[in-house]
Amino acid sequence: MEIELRLYGSSKILSDKDALKIELPNNSNIEQLREILSKIISKKHSKSNLKNLSKTAAFFSDKNEVVNDNYRLKDKESISIIPPIGGG
Amino acid sequence: MTLHITLVKIEETKISSDKAKKFIASEKNGAECIFVGKVRNENAGKKVTGVTYDAHDQAVIKSFQSICNNAKDKFDKNAKIFLEHVKGYAPVGEISILIAVGSGHRDEAFKICRYILEEVKHGSPIWKKEHYTDGKEEWLPGHSLRPKKEIKL
C-alpha cells in the first residue's frame, strides 16, 4: 500500500514537495513507518541532521491529533510528520 | 469577544501591536500585558539574517484555542487575550509572536502572558529555520511531541 506523508519543519529536507509518497506493506502501523523512514534517511540524507528524526517525530492523523505507534495506516492515507517543535 | 488567535502569513500581512492593544482594551482592565517576540540577529554565535517559520496550520489554531482557554480557566475567566504568530520568512527585527492580555489585575495579566508563551513553544506545531549571513540555513532543534518514554536514541 501507499501513504502520503505530509512534511513539516526539518522533514522538508526529505523532498522538494510538501509530501512524500511512501510504499509500505499492507496493514502497516506507525512503528513500521518509522523503520522505513529511518532507511530513507540513512540512504539519501545521511549527511543531514535528520539522523534521529524517525525516533523523535510524532505523527498527526487527519484529526490533527498525535497517533501512537500501534496506529494502523490505511492505503492512500495522508498523515503528517511532526518533527520536534519550537516556535515563538 | 474575548479571544483573538491567528496564524499570520507574513507575505500577506504583519503582526500589529496597535491591533492587539485595541482588541484587549476595556474599562474593566486594571492591567494590560503585552509580549512581543522578535527575530534577533544572532543565535549560538551565528549571525542571523532571518527566520522561516513553518506551521501545521490547523493544528496550530487548535492548540492556540486550547492554550488560551486553559489560561483563562487557570488565571482569569474574564481576561481578553490576543495571540498571533507568523508563518513564512521573517527578517531580523520582525515580530514573530505577539501576546496581549487584558485583565483585572497585574498578577493574572503577567501569568497569562507567560503561560501562553511557554505553552506555544512546547505545544504548538511551529518550526524555525534560521538563515545566516554566510548563506547557510538550518532547522532548529525543538521539543518532541512523542512521549519521552517511547524515544530510545
JSON list of C-alpha atoms in Angstrom, two decimals:
[
{"chain": "A", "resi": 1, "resn": "MET", "atom": "CA", "xyz": [0.00, 0.00, 0.00]},
{"chain": "A", "resi": 2, "resn": "GLU", "atom": "CA", "xyz": [0.98, 3.64, -0.34]},
{"chain": "A", "resi": 3, "resn": "ILE", "atom": "CA", "xyz": [0.59, 6.52, 2.07]},
{"chain": "A", "resi": 4, "resn": "GLU", "atom": "CA", "xyz": [1.18, 10.23, 1.75]},
{"chain": "A", "resi": 5, "resn": "LEU", "atom": "CA", "xyz": [3.49, 11.70, 4.38]},
{"chain": "A", "resi": 6, "resn": "ARG", "atom": "CA", "xyz": [2.92, 15.44, 4.70]},
{"chain": "A", "resi": 7, "resn": "LEU", "atom": "CA", "xyz": [6.17, 17.18, 5.55]},
{"chain": "A", "resi": 8, "resn": "TYR", "atom": "CA", "xyz": [6.76, 19.92, 8.12]},
{"chain": "A", "resi": 9, "resn": "GLY", "atom": "CA", "xyz": [9.79, 21.63, 9.63]},
{"chain": "A", "resi": 10, "resn": "SER", "atom": "CA", "xyz": [13.10, 19.81, 9.23]},
{"chain": "A", "resi": 11, "resn": "SER", "atom": "CA", "xyz": [11.40, 16.86, 7.46]},
{"chain": "A", "resi": 12, "resn": "LYS", "atom": "CA", "xyz": [11.04, 19.14, 4.41]},
{"chain": "A", "resi": 13, "resn": "ILE", "atom": "CA", "xyz": [14.66, 18.22, 3.67]},
{"chain": "A", "resi": 14, "resn": "LEU", "atom": "CA", "xyz": [13.29, 14.83, 2.52]},
{"chain": "A", "resi": 15, "resn": "SER", "atom": "CA", "xyz": [11.62, 16.27, -0.58]},
{"chain": "A", "resi": 16, "resn": "ASP", "atom": "CA", "xyz": [11.18, 19.42, -2.67]},
{"chain": "A", "resi": 17, "resn": "LYS", "atom": "CA", "xyz": [7.44, 18.81, -2.46]},
{"chain": "A", "resi": 18, "resn": "ASP", "atom": "CA", "xyz": [5.09, 19.23, 0.51]},
{"chain": "A", "resi": 19, "resn": "ALA", "atom": "CA", "xyz": [4.51, 15.48, 0.79]},
{"chain": "A", "resi": 20, "resn": "LEU", "atom": "CA", "xyz": [6.30, 12.19, 0.22]},
{"chain": "A", "resi": 21, "resn": "LYS", "atom": "CA", "xyz": [4.69, 9.02, -1.15]},
{"chain": "A", "resi": 22, "resn": "ILE", "atom": "CA", "xyz": [5.83, 6.00, 0.86]},
{"chain": "A", "resi": 23, "resn": "GLU", "atom": "CA", "xyz": [5.32, 2.33, -0.01]},
{"chain": "A", "resi": 24, "resn": "LEU", "atom": "CA", "xyz": [4.51, 0.11, 2.98]},
{"chain": "A", "resi": 25, "resn": "PRO", "atom": "CA", "xyz": [3.32, -3.49, 3.44]},
{"chain": "A", "resi": 26, "resn": "ASN", "atom": "CA", "xyz": [-0.45, -3.75, 3.91]},
{"chain": "A", "resi": 27, "resn": "ASN", "atom": "CA", "xyz": [-1.70, -3.14, 7.46]},
{"chain": "A", "resi": 28, "resn": "SER", "atom": "CA", "xyz": [1.49, -1.35, 8.47]},
{"chain": "A", "resi": 29, "resn": "ASN", "atom": "CA", "xyz": [1.46, 0.81, 11.58]},
{"chain": "A", "resi": 30, "resn": "ILE", "atom": "CA", "xyz": [3.38, 3.90, 12.68]},
{"chain": "A", "resi": 31, "resn": "GLU", "atom": "CA", "xyz": [6.20, 1.80, 14.08]},
{"chain": "A", "resi": 32, "resn": "GLN", "atom": "CA", "xyz": [6.79, 0.30, 10.62]},
{"chain": "A", "resi": 33, "resn": "LEU", "atom": "CA", "xyz": [6.58, 3.74, 9.07]},
{"chain": "A", "resi": 34, "resn": "ARG", "atom": "CA", "xyz": [9.36, 4.85, 11.46]},
{"chain": "A", "resi": 35, "resn": "GLU", "atom": "CA", "xyz": [11.54, 1.95, 10.24]},
{"chain": "A", "resi": 36, "resn": "ILE", "atom": "CA", "xyz": [11.02, 2.82, 6.56]},
{"chain": "A", "resi": 37, "resn": "LEU", "atom": "CA", "xyz": [11.69, 6.46, 7.30]},
{"chain": "A", "resi": 38, "resn": "SER", "atom": "CA", "xyz": [14.91, 5.58, 9.08]},
{"chain": "A", "resi": 39, "resn": "LYS", "atom": "CA", "xyz": [16.06, 3.64, 6.00]},
{"chain": "A", "resi": 40, "resn": "ILE", "atom": "CA", "xyz": [15.18, 6.52, 3.65]},
{"chain": "A", "resi": 41, "resn": "ILE", "atom": "CA", "xyz": [17.16, 8.93, 5.84]},
{"chain": "A", "resi": 42, "resn": "SER", "atom": "CA", "xyz": [20.24, 6.69, 6.07]},
{"chain": "A", "resi": 43, "resn": "LYS", "atom": "CA", "xyz": [20.23, 6.03, 2.32]},
{"chain": "A", "resi": 44, "resn": "LYS", "atom": "CA", "xyz": [19.58, 9.50, 0.95]},
{"chain": "A", "resi": 45, "resn": "HIS", "atom": "CA", "xyz": [20.06, 12.03, 3.73]},
{"chain": "A", "resi": 46, "resn": "SER", "atom": "CA", "xyz": [22.84, 10.67, 5.91]},
{"chain": "A", "resi": 47, "resn": "LYS", "atom": "CA", "xyz": [24.70, 13.98, 5.81]},
{"chain": "A", "resi": 48, "resn": "SER", "atom": "CA", "xyz": [21.71, 15.96, 7.03]},
{"chain": "A", "resi": 49, "resn": "ASN", "atom": "CA", "xyz": [20.85, 16.48, 10.70]},
{"chain": "A", "resi": 50, "resn": "LEU", "atom": "CA", "xyz": [17.83, 14.18, 10.37]},
{"chain": "A", "resi": 51, "resn": "LYS", "atom": "CA", "xyz": [19.59, 11.20, 11.98]},
{"chain": "A", "resi": 52, "resn": "ASN", "atom": "CA", "xyz": [17.13, 10.88, 14.88]},
{"chain": "A", "resi": 53, "resn": "LEU", "atom": "CA", "xyz": [14.02, 12.15, 13.11]},
{"chain": "A", "resi": 54, "resn": "SER", "atom": "CA", "xyz": [12.39, 8.73, 12.74]},
{"chain": "A", "resi": 55, "resn": "LYS", "atom": "CA", "xyz": [12.55, 8.35, 16.54]},
{"chain": "A", "resi": 56, "resn": "THR", "atom": "CA", "xyz": [11.83, 11.88, 17.74]},
{"chain": "A", "resi": 57, "resn": "ALA", "atom": "CA", "xyz": [8.99, 12.74, 15.34]},
{"chain": "A", "resi": 58, "resn": "ALA", "atom": "CA", "xyz": [5.33, 12.45, 16.26]},
{"chain": "A", "resi": 59, "resn": "PHE", "atom": "CA", "xyz": [2.63, 11.80, 13.64]},
{"chain": "A", "resi": 60, "resn": "PHE", "atom": "CA", "xyz": [-0.74, 13.52, 13.24]},
{"chain": "A", "resi": 61, "resn": "SER", "atom": "CA", "xyz": [-3.76, 11.81, 11.73]},
{"chain": "A", "resi": 62, "resn": "ASP", "atom": "CA", "xyz": [-6.26, 13.86, 9.71]},
{"chain": "A", "resi": 63, "resn": "LYS", "atom": "CA", "xyz": [-7.89, 14.81, 13.05]},
{"chain": "A", "resi": 64, "resn": "ASN", "atom": "CA", "xyz": [-4.72, 16.77, 13.90]},
{"chain": "A", "resi": 65, "resn": "GLU", "atom": "CA", "xyz": [-4.02, 14.58, 16.91]},
{"chain": "A", "resi": 66, "resn": "VAL", "atom": "CA", "xyz": [-0.89, 12.60, 17.78]},
{"chain": "A", "resi": 67, "resn": "VAL", "atom": "CA", "xyz": [-1.32, 8.90, 16.94]},
{"chain": "A", "resi": 68, "resn": "ASN", "atom": "CA", "xyz": [0.61, 6.19, 18.77]},
{"chain": "A", "resi": 69, "resn": "ASP", "atom": "CA", "xyz": [2.91, 3.57, 17.26]},
{"chain": "A", "resi": 70, "resn": "ASN", "atom": "CA", "xyz": [0.15, 0.95, 17.06]},
{"chain": "A", "resi": 71, "resn": "TYR", "atom": "CA", "xyz": [-1.99, 3.15, 14.81]},
{"chain": "A", "resi": 72, "resn": "ARG", "atom": "CA", "xyz": [-2.83, 1.17, 11.64]},
{"chain": "A", "resi": 73, "resn": "LEU", "atom": "CA", "xyz": [-2.33, 3.05, 8.41]},
{"chain": "A", "resi": 74, "resn": "LYS", "atom": "CA", "xyz": [-4.75, 2.72, 5.54]},
{"chain": "A", "resi": 75, "resn": "ASP", "atom": "CA", "xyz": [-3.95, 2.66, 1.84]},
{"chain": "A", "resi": 76, "resn": "LYS", "atom": "CA", "xyz": [-3.81, 6.24, 0.43]},
{"chain": "A", "resi": 77, "resn": "GLU", "atom": "CA", "xyz": [-3.98, 7.69, 3.94]},
{"chain": "A", "resi": 78, "resn": "SER", "atom": "CA", "xyz": [-2.48, 11.11, 4.42]},
{"chain": "A", "resi": 79, "resn": "ILE", "atom": "CA", "xyz": [-0.52, 11.53, 7.62]},
{"chain": "A", "resi": 80, "resn": "SER", "atom": "CA", "xyz": [1.61, 14.44, 8.90]},
{"chain": "A", "resi": 81, "resn": "ILE", "atom": "CA", "xyz": [5.09, 14.05, 10.32]},
{"chain": "A", "resi": 82, "resn": "ILE", "atom": "CA", "xyz": [5.67, 16.38, 13.27]},
{"chain": "A", "resi": 83, "resn": "PRO", "atom": "CA", "xyz": [9.40, 16.86, 13.97]},
{"chain": "A", "resi": 84, "resn": "PRO", "atom": "CA", "xyz": [10.33, 18.37, 17.36]},
{"chain": "A", "resi": 85, "resn": "ILE", "atom": "CA", "xyz": [8.66, 21.79, 17.54]},
{"chain": "A", "resi": 86, "resn": "GLY", "atom": "CA", "xyz": [9.80, 25.21, 18.69]},
{"chain": "A", "resi": 87, "resn": "GLY", "atom": "CA", "xyz": [8.05, 28.37, 17.63]},
{"chain": "A", "resi": 88, "resn": "GLY", "atom": "CA", "xyz": [7.99, 31.78, 19.25]},
{"chain": "B", "resi": 1, "resn": "MET", "atom": "CA", "xyz": [-15.40, 38.61, 22.03]},
{"chain": "B", "resi": 2, "resn": "THR", "atom": "CA", "xyz": [-12.58, 37.90, 24.48]},
{"chain": "B", "resi": 3, "resn": "LEU", "atom": "CA", "xyz": [-10.23, 35.81, 22.36]},
{"chain": "B", "resi": 4, "resn": "HIS", "atom": "CA", "xyz": [-8.37, 36.54, 19.12]},
{"chain": "B", "resi": 5, "resn": "ILE", "atom": "CA", "xyz": [-5.99, 33.96, 17.64]},
{"chain": "B", "resi": 6, "resn": "THR", "atom": "CA", "xyz": [-4.38, 33.98, 14.21]},
{"chain": "B", "resi": 7, "resn": "LEU", "atom": "CA", "xyz": [-1.51, 32.45, 12.29]},
{"chain": "B", "resi": 8, "resn": "VAL", "atom": "CA", "xyz": [-0.31, 35.40, 10.22]},
{"chain": "B", "resi": 9, "resn": "LYS", "atom": "CA", "xyz": [1.02, 34.68, 6.72]},
{"chain": "B", "resi": 10, "resn": "ILE", "atom": "CA", "xyz": [3.80, 37.21, 6.57]},
{"chain": "B", "resi": 11, "resn": "GLU", "atom": "CA", "xyz": [3.72, 37.63, 2.77]},
{"chain": "B", "resi": 12, "resn": "GLU", "atom": "CA", "xyz": [0.17, 38.93, 3.14]},
{"chain": "B", "resi": 13, "resn": "THR", "atom": "CA", "xyz": [0.25, 40.97, 6.33]},
{"chain": "B", "resi": 14, "resn": "LYS", "atom": "CA", "xyz": [2.23, 41.70, 9.50]},
{"chain": "B", "resi": 15, "resn": "ILE", "atom": "CA", "xyz": [1.51, 41.43, 13.20]},
{"chain": "B", "resi": 16, "resn": "SER", "atom": "CA", "xyz": [0.28, 44.76, 14.54]},
{"chain": "B", "resi": 17, "resn": "SER", "atom": "CA", "xyz": [0.70, 45.76, 18.18]},
{"chain": "B", "resi": 18, "resn": "ASP", "atom": "CA", "xyz": [-1.86, 48.58, 17.68]},
{"chain": "B", "resi": 19, "resn": "LYS", "atom": "CA", "xyz": [-4.44, 45.99, 16.64]},
{"chain": "B", "resi": 20, "resn": "ALA", "atom": "CA", "xyz": [-3.61, 43.94, 19.73]},
{"chain": "B", "resi": 21, "resn": "LYS", "atom": "CA", "xyz": [-3.92, 46.96, 22.07]},
{"chain": "B", "resi": 22, "resn": "LYS", "atom": "CA", "xyz": [-7.32, 47.84, 20.56]},
{"chain": "B", "resi": 23, "resn": "PHE", "atom": "CA", "xyz": [-8.55, 44.27, 20.92]},
{"chain": "B", "resi": 24, "resn": "ILE", "atom": "CA", "xyz": [-7.75, 43.92, 24.61]},
{"chain": "B", "resi": 25, "resn": "ALA", "atom": "CA", "xyz": [-8.85, 47.46, 25.57]},
{"chain": "B", "resi": 26, "resn": "SER", "atom": "CA", "xyz": [-11.60, 47.51, 28.21]},
{"chain": "B", "resi": 27, "resn": "GLU", "atom": "CA", "xyz": [-12.62, 49.72, 31.12]},
{"chain": "B", "resi": 28, "resn": "LYS", "atom": "CA", "xyz": [-12.63, 46.54, 33.22]},
{"chain": "B", "resi": 29, "resn": "ASN", "atom": "CA", "xyz": [-8.87, 46.14, 32.74]},
{"chain": "B", "resi": 30, "resn": "GLY", "atom": "CA", "xyz": [-6.65, 47.08, 35.66]},
{"chain": "B", "resi": 31, "resn": "ALA", "atom": "CA", "xyz": [-3.66, 45.62, 33.78]},
{"chain": "B", "resi": 32, "resn": "GLU", "atom": "CA", "xyz": [-2.64, 45.09, 30.18]},
{"chain": "B", "resi": 33, "resn": "CYS", "atom": "CA", "xyz": [0.40, 42.94, 29.48]},
{"chain": "B", "resi": 34, "resn": "ILE", "atom": "CA", "xyz": [1.95, 42.69, 26.01]},
{"chain": "B", "resi": 35, "resn": "PHE", "atom": "CA", "xyz": [4.73, 40.34, 24.98]},
{"chain": "B", "resi": 36, "resn": "VAL", "atom": "CA", "xyz": [6.43, 40.90, 21.63]},
{"chain": "B", "resi": 37, "resn": "GLY", "atom": "CA", "xyz": [8.79, 38.22, 20.31]},
{"chain": "B", "resi": 38, "resn": "LYS", "atom": "CA", "xyz": [11.14, 39.32, 17.51]},
{"chain": "B", "resi": 39, "resn": "VAL", "atom": "CA", "xyz": [13.69, 37.76, 15.17]},
{"chain": "B", "resi": 40, "resn": "ARG", "atom": "CA", "xyz": [17.14, 38.62, 16.54]},
{"chain": "B", "resi": 41, "resn": "ASN", "atom": "CA", "xyz": [20.38, 38.95, 14.61]},
{"chain": "B", "resi": 42, "resn": "GLU", "atom": "CA", "xyz": [22.39, 36.27, 16.42]},
{"chain": "B", "resi": 43, "resn": "ASN", "atom": "CA", "xyz": [21.93, 32.74, 17.72]},
{"chain": "B", "resi": 44, "resn": "ALA", "atom": "CA", "xyz": [24.59, 30.48, 19.24]},
{"chain": "B", "resi": 45, "resn": "GLY", "atom": "CA", "xyz": [27.37, 32.63, 17.81]},
{"chain": "B", "resi": 46, "resn": "LYS", "atom": "CA", "xyz": [25.95, 32.65, 14.28]},
{"chain": "B", "resi": 47, "resn": "LYS", "atom": "CA", "xyz": [24.89, 35.85, 12.54]},
{"chain": "B", "resi": 48, "resn": "VAL", "atom": "CA", "xyz": [21.25, 35.53, 11.56]},
{"chain": "B", "resi": 49, "resn": "THR", "atom": "CA", "xyz": [19.57, 37.35, 8.66]},
{"chain": "B", "resi": 50, "resn": "GLY", "atom": "CA", "xyz": [16.08, 35.96, 9.14]},
{"chain": "B", "resi": 51, "resn": "VAL", "atom": "CA", "xyz": [13.94, 33.01, 10.16]},
{"chain": "B", "resi": 52, "resn": "THR", "atom": "CA", "xyz": [11.47, 30.97, 8.12]},
{"chain": "B", "resi": 53, "resn": "TYR", "atom": "CA", "xyz": [8.56, 29.80, 10.25]},
{"chain": "B", "resi": 54, "resn": "ASP", "atom": "CA", "xyz": [6.73, 26.67, 9.14]},
{"chain": "B", "resi": 55, "resn": "ALA", "atom": "CA", "xyz": [3.49, 25.55, 10.77]},
{"chain": "B", "resi": 56, "resn": "HIS", "atom": "CA", "xyz": [0.80, 22.88, 10.66]},
{"chain": "B", "resi": 57, "resn": "ASP", "atom": "CA", "xyz": [-1.93, 25.50, 10.28]},
{"chain": "B", "resi": 58, "resn": "GLN", "atom": "CA", "xyz": [-4.99, 23.59, 11.52]},
{"chain": "B", "resi": 59, "resn": "ALA", "atom": "CA", "xyz": [-3.19, 22.03, 14.48]},
{"chain": "B", "resi": 60, "resn": "VAL", "atom": "CA", "xyz": [-1.67, 25.39, 15.43]},
{"chain": "B", "resi": 61, "resn": "ILE", "atom": "CA", "xyz": [-5.09, 27.06, 15.60]},
{"chain": "B", "resi": 62, "resn": "LYS", "atom": "CA", "xyz": [-6.45, 24.14, 17.58]},
{"chain": "B", "resi": 63, "resn": "SER", "atom": "CA", "xyz": [-3.53, 24.36, 20.04]},
{"chain": "B", "resi": 64, "resn": "PHE", "atom": "CA", "xyz": [-3.84, 28.17, 20.35]},
{"chain": "B", "resi": 65, "resn": "GLN", "atom": "CA", "xyz": [-7.53, 27.82, 21.25]},
{"chain": "B", "resi": 66, "resn": "SER", "atom": "CA", "xyz": [-6.79, 25.16, 23.82]},
{"chain": "B", "resi": 67, "resn": "ILE", "atom": "CA", "xyz": [-3.86, 27.07, 25.38]},
{"chain": "B", "resi": 68, "resn": "CYS", "atom": "CA", "xyz": [-5.79, 30.35, 25.66]},
{"chain": "B", "resi": 69, "resn": "ASN", "atom": "CA", "xyz": [-8.88, 28.67, 27.09]},
{"chain": "B", "resi": 70, "resn": "ASN", "atom": "CA", "xyz": [-6.71, 26.83, 29.64]},
{"chain": "B", "resi": 71, "resn": "ALA", "atom": "CA", "xyz": [-5.05, 30.13, 30.57]},
{"chain": "B", "resi": 72, "resn": "LYS", "atom": "CA", "xyz": [-8.44, 31.75, 31.17]},
{"chain": "B", "resi": 73, "resn": "ASP", "atom": "CA", "xyz": [-9.64, 28.77, 33.24]},
{"chain": "B", "resi": 74, "resn": "LYS", "atom": "CA", "xyz": [-6.43, 28.80, 35.27]},
{"chain": "B", "resi": 75, "resn": "PHE", "atom": "CA", "xyz": [-5.97, 32.52, 35.93]},
{"chain": "B", "resi": 76, "resn": "ASP", "atom": "CA", "xyz": [-8.87, 34.77, 34.89]},
{"chain": "B", "resi": 77, "resn": "LYS", "atom": "CA", "xyz": [-12.05, 33.72, 33.10]},
{"chain": "B", "resi": 78, "resn": "ASN", "atom": "CA", "xyz": [-12.77, 37.33, 32.09]},
{"chain": "B", "resi": 79, "resn": "ALA", "atom": "CA", "xyz": [-9.35, 38.05, 30.55]},
{"chain": "B", "resi": 80, "resn": "LYS", "atom": "CA", "xyz": [-9.17, 39.34, 26.99]},
{"chain": "B", "resi": 81, "resn": "ILE", "atom": "CA", "xyz": [-6.45, 37.58, 25.00]},
{"chain": "B", "resi": 82, "resn": "PHE", "atom": "CA", "xyz": [-4.85, 38.38, 21.65]},
{"chain": "B", "resi": 83, "resn": "LEU", "atom": "CA", "xyz": [-2.40, 35.83, 20.20]},
{"chain": "B", "resi": 84, "resn": "GLU", "atom": "CA", "xyz": [-0.77, 35.99, 16.77]},
{"chain": "B", "resi": 85, "resn": "HIS", "atom": "CA", "xyz": [2.22, 34.07, 15.37]},
{"chain": "B", "resi": 86, "resn": "VAL", "atom": "CA", "xyz": [3.81, 34.46, 11.95]},
{"chain": "B", "resi": 87, "resn": "LYS", "atom": "CA", "xyz": [4.27, 31.87, 9.22]},
{"chain": "B", "resi": 88, "resn": "GLY", "atom": "CA", "xyz": [6.79, 32.37, 6.40]},
{"chain": "B", "resi": 89, "resn": "TYR", "atom": "CA", "xyz": [10.07, 34.29, 6.13]},
{"chain": "B", "resi": 90, "resn": "ALA", "atom": "CA", "xyz": [10.63, 36.95, 8.78]},
{"chain": "B", "resi": 91, "resn": "PRO", "atom": "CA", "xyz": [13.77, 39.11, 8.56]},
{"chain": "B", "resi": 92, "resn": "VAL", "atom": "CA", "xyz": [15.71, 40.29, 11.62]},
{"chain": "B", "resi": 93, "resn": "GLY", "atom": "CA", "xyz": [13.64, 42.78, 13.63]},
{"chain": "B", "resi": 94, "resn": "GLU", "atom": "CA", "xyz": [10.29, 41.40, 12.51]},
{"chain": "B", "resi": 95, "resn": "ILE", "atom": "CA", "xyz": [7.68, 40.43, 15.12]},
{"chain": "B", "resi": 96, "resn": "SER", "atom": "CA", "xyz": [7.31, 36.65, 15.23]},
{"chain": "B", "resi": 97, "resn": "ILE", "atom": "CA", "xyz": [4.77, 36.35, 18.05]},
{"chain": "B", "resi": 98, "resn": "LEU", "atom": "CA", "xyz": [2.60, 38.81, 19.93]},
{"chain": "B", "resi": 99, "resn": "ILE", "atom": "CA", "xyz": [0.61, 38.01, 23.05]},
{"chain": "B", "resi": 100, "resn": "ALA", "atom": "CA", "xyz": [-1.58, 40.72, 24.58]},
{"chain": "B", "resi": 101, "resn": "VAL", "atom": "CA", "xyz": [-3.65, 40.20, 27.71]},
{"chain": "B", "resi": 102, "resn": "GLY", "atom": "CA", "xyz": [-6.16, 42.48, 29.37]},
{"chain": "B", "resi": 103, "resn": "SER", "atom": "CA", "xyz": [-7.13, 41.51, 32.91]},
{"chain": "B", "resi": 104, "resn": "GLY", "atom": "CA", "xyz": [-8.49, 42.96, 36.13]},
{"chain": "B", "resi": 105, "resn": "HIS", "atom": "CA", "xyz": [-5.14, 42.70, 37.93]},
{"chain": "B", "resi": 106, "resn": "ARG", "atom": "CA", "xyz": [-1.43, 42.68, 37.03]},
{"chain": "B", "resi": 107, "resn": "ASP", "atom": "CA", "xyz": [-0.63, 39.29, 38.51]},
{"chain": "B", "resi": 108, "resn": "GLU", "atom": "CA", "xyz": [-3.13, 37.48, 36.29]},
{"chain": "B", "resi": 109, "resn": "ALA", "atom": "CA", "xyz": [-2.11, 39.51, 33.22]},
{"chain": "B", "resi": 110, "resn": "PHE", "atom": "CA", "xyz": [1.59, 38.64, 33.67]},
{"chain": "B", "resi": 111, "resn": "LYS", "atom": "CA", "xyz": [0.85, 34.99, 34.42]},
{"chain": "B", "resi": 112, "resn": "ILE", "atom": "CA", "xyz": [-1.44, 34.50, 31.43]},
{"chain": "B", "resi": 113, "resn": "CYS", "atom": "CA", "xyz": [1.08, 36.11, 29.10]},
{"chain": "B", "resi": 114, "resn": "ARG", "atom": "CA", "xyz": [3.96, 33.91, 30.34]},
{"chain": "B", "resi": 115, "resn": "TYR", "atom": "CA", "xyz": [1.80, 30.77, 30.40]},
{"chain": "B", "resi": 116, "resn": "ILE", "atom": "CA", "xyz": [0.69, 31.23, 26.79]},
{"chain": "B", "resi": 117, "resn": "LEU", "atom": "CA", "xyz": [4.25, 31.85, 25.57]},
{"chain": "B", "resi": 118, "resn": "GLU", "atom": "CA", "xyz": [5.68, 28.74, 27.21]},
{"chain": "B", "resi": 119, "resn": "GLU", "atom": "CA", "xyz": [2.77, 26.54, 26.11]},
{"chain": "B", "resi": 120, "resn": "VAL", "atom": "CA", "xyz": [3.03, 27.73, 22.50]},
{"chain": "B", "resi": 121, "resn": "LYS", "atom": "CA", "xyz": [6.75, 26.94, 22.47]},
{"chain": "B", "resi": 122, "resn": "HIS", "atom": "CA", "xyz": [6.14, 23.45, 23.84]},
{"chain": "B", "resi": 123, "resn": "GLY", "atom": "CA", "xyz": [2.82, 22.50, 22.29]},
{"chain": "B", "resi": 124, "resn": "SER", "atom": "CA", "xyz": [2.09, 24.30, 19.01]},
{"chain": "B", "resi": 125, "resn": "PRO", "atom": "CA", "xyz": [3.45, 22.67, 15.85]},
{"chain": "B", "resi": 126, "resn": "ILE", "atom": "CA", "xyz": [5.63, 25.52, 14.60]},
{"chain": "B", "resi": 127, "resn": "TRP", "atom": "CA", "xyz": [9.20, 25.18, 13.33]},
{"chain": "B", "resi": 128, "resn": "LYS", "atom": "CA", "xyz": [12.05, 27.63, 12.74]},
{"chain": "B", "resi": 129, "resn": "LYS", "atom": "CA", "xyz": [14.66, 27.58, 10.00]},
{"chain": "B", "resi": 130, "resn": "GLU", "atom": "CA", "xyz": [17.40, 30.13, 10.57]},
{"chain": "B", "resi": 131, "resn": "HIS", "atom": "CA", "xyz": [19.17, 31.85, 7.69]},
{"chain": "B", "resi": 132, "resn": "TYR", "atom": "CA", "xyz": [22.74, 33.06, 8.23]},
{"chain": "B", "resi": 133, "resn": "THR", "atom": "CA", "xyz": [24.92, 35.79, 6.75]},
{"chain": "B", "resi": 134, "resn": "ASP", "atom": "CA", "xyz": [27.18, 33.16, 5.11]},
{"chain": "B", "resi": 135, "resn": "GLY", "atom": "CA", "xyz": [24.21, 31.87, 3.06]},
{"chain": "B", "resi": 136, "resn": "LYS", "atom": "CA", "xyz": [23.73, 28.70, 5.10]},
{"chain": "B", "resi": 137, "resn": "GLU", "atom": "CA", "xyz": [20.46, 27.76, 6.74]},
{"chain": "B", "resi": 138, "resn": "GLU", "atom": "CA", "xyz": [19.43, 25.35, 9.48]},
{"chain": "B", "resi": 139, "resn": "TRP", "atom": "CA", "xyz": [16.25, 23.93, 11.03]},
{"chain": "B", "resi": 140, "resn": "LEU", "atom": "CA", "xyz": [16.47, 24.44, 14.77]},
{"chain": "B", "resi": 141, "resn": "PRO", "atom": "CA", "xyz": [16.11, 21.56, 17.24]},
{"chain": "B", "resi": 142, "resn": "GLY", "atom": "CA", "xyz": [12.95, 21.56, 19.34]},
{"chain": "B", "resi": 143, "resn": "HIS", "atom": "CA", "xyz": [10.63, 19.79, 21.73]},
{"chain": "B", "resi": 144, "resn": "SER", "atom": "CA", "xyz": [9.32, 16.37, 20.65]},
{"chain": "B", "resi": 145, "resn": "LEU", "atom": "CA", "xyz": [5.58, 15.73, 20.85]},
{"chain": "B", "resi": 146, "resn": "ARG", "atom": "CA", "xyz": [6.29, 11.99, 21.02]},
{"chain": "B", "resi": 147, "resn": "PRO", "atom": "CA", "xyz": [6.02, 10.73, 24.62]},
{"chain": "B", "resi": 148, "resn": "LYS", "atom": "CA", "xyz": [9.54, 10.80, 26.16]},
{"chain": "B", "resi": 149, "resn": "LYS", "atom": "CA", "xyz": [9.38, 7.20, 27.41]},
{"chain": "B", "resi": 150, "resn": "GLU", "atom": "CA", "xyz": [8.95, 5.96, 23.79]},
{"chain": "B", "resi": 151, "resn": "ILE", "atom": "CA", "xyz": [12.05, 7.72, 22.46]},
{"chain": "B", "resi": 152, "resn": "LYS", "atom": "CA", "xyz": [15.13, 5.48, 22.52]},
{"chain": "B", "resi": 153, "resn": "LEU", "atom": "CA", "xyz": [18.04, 7.21, 20.79]}
]
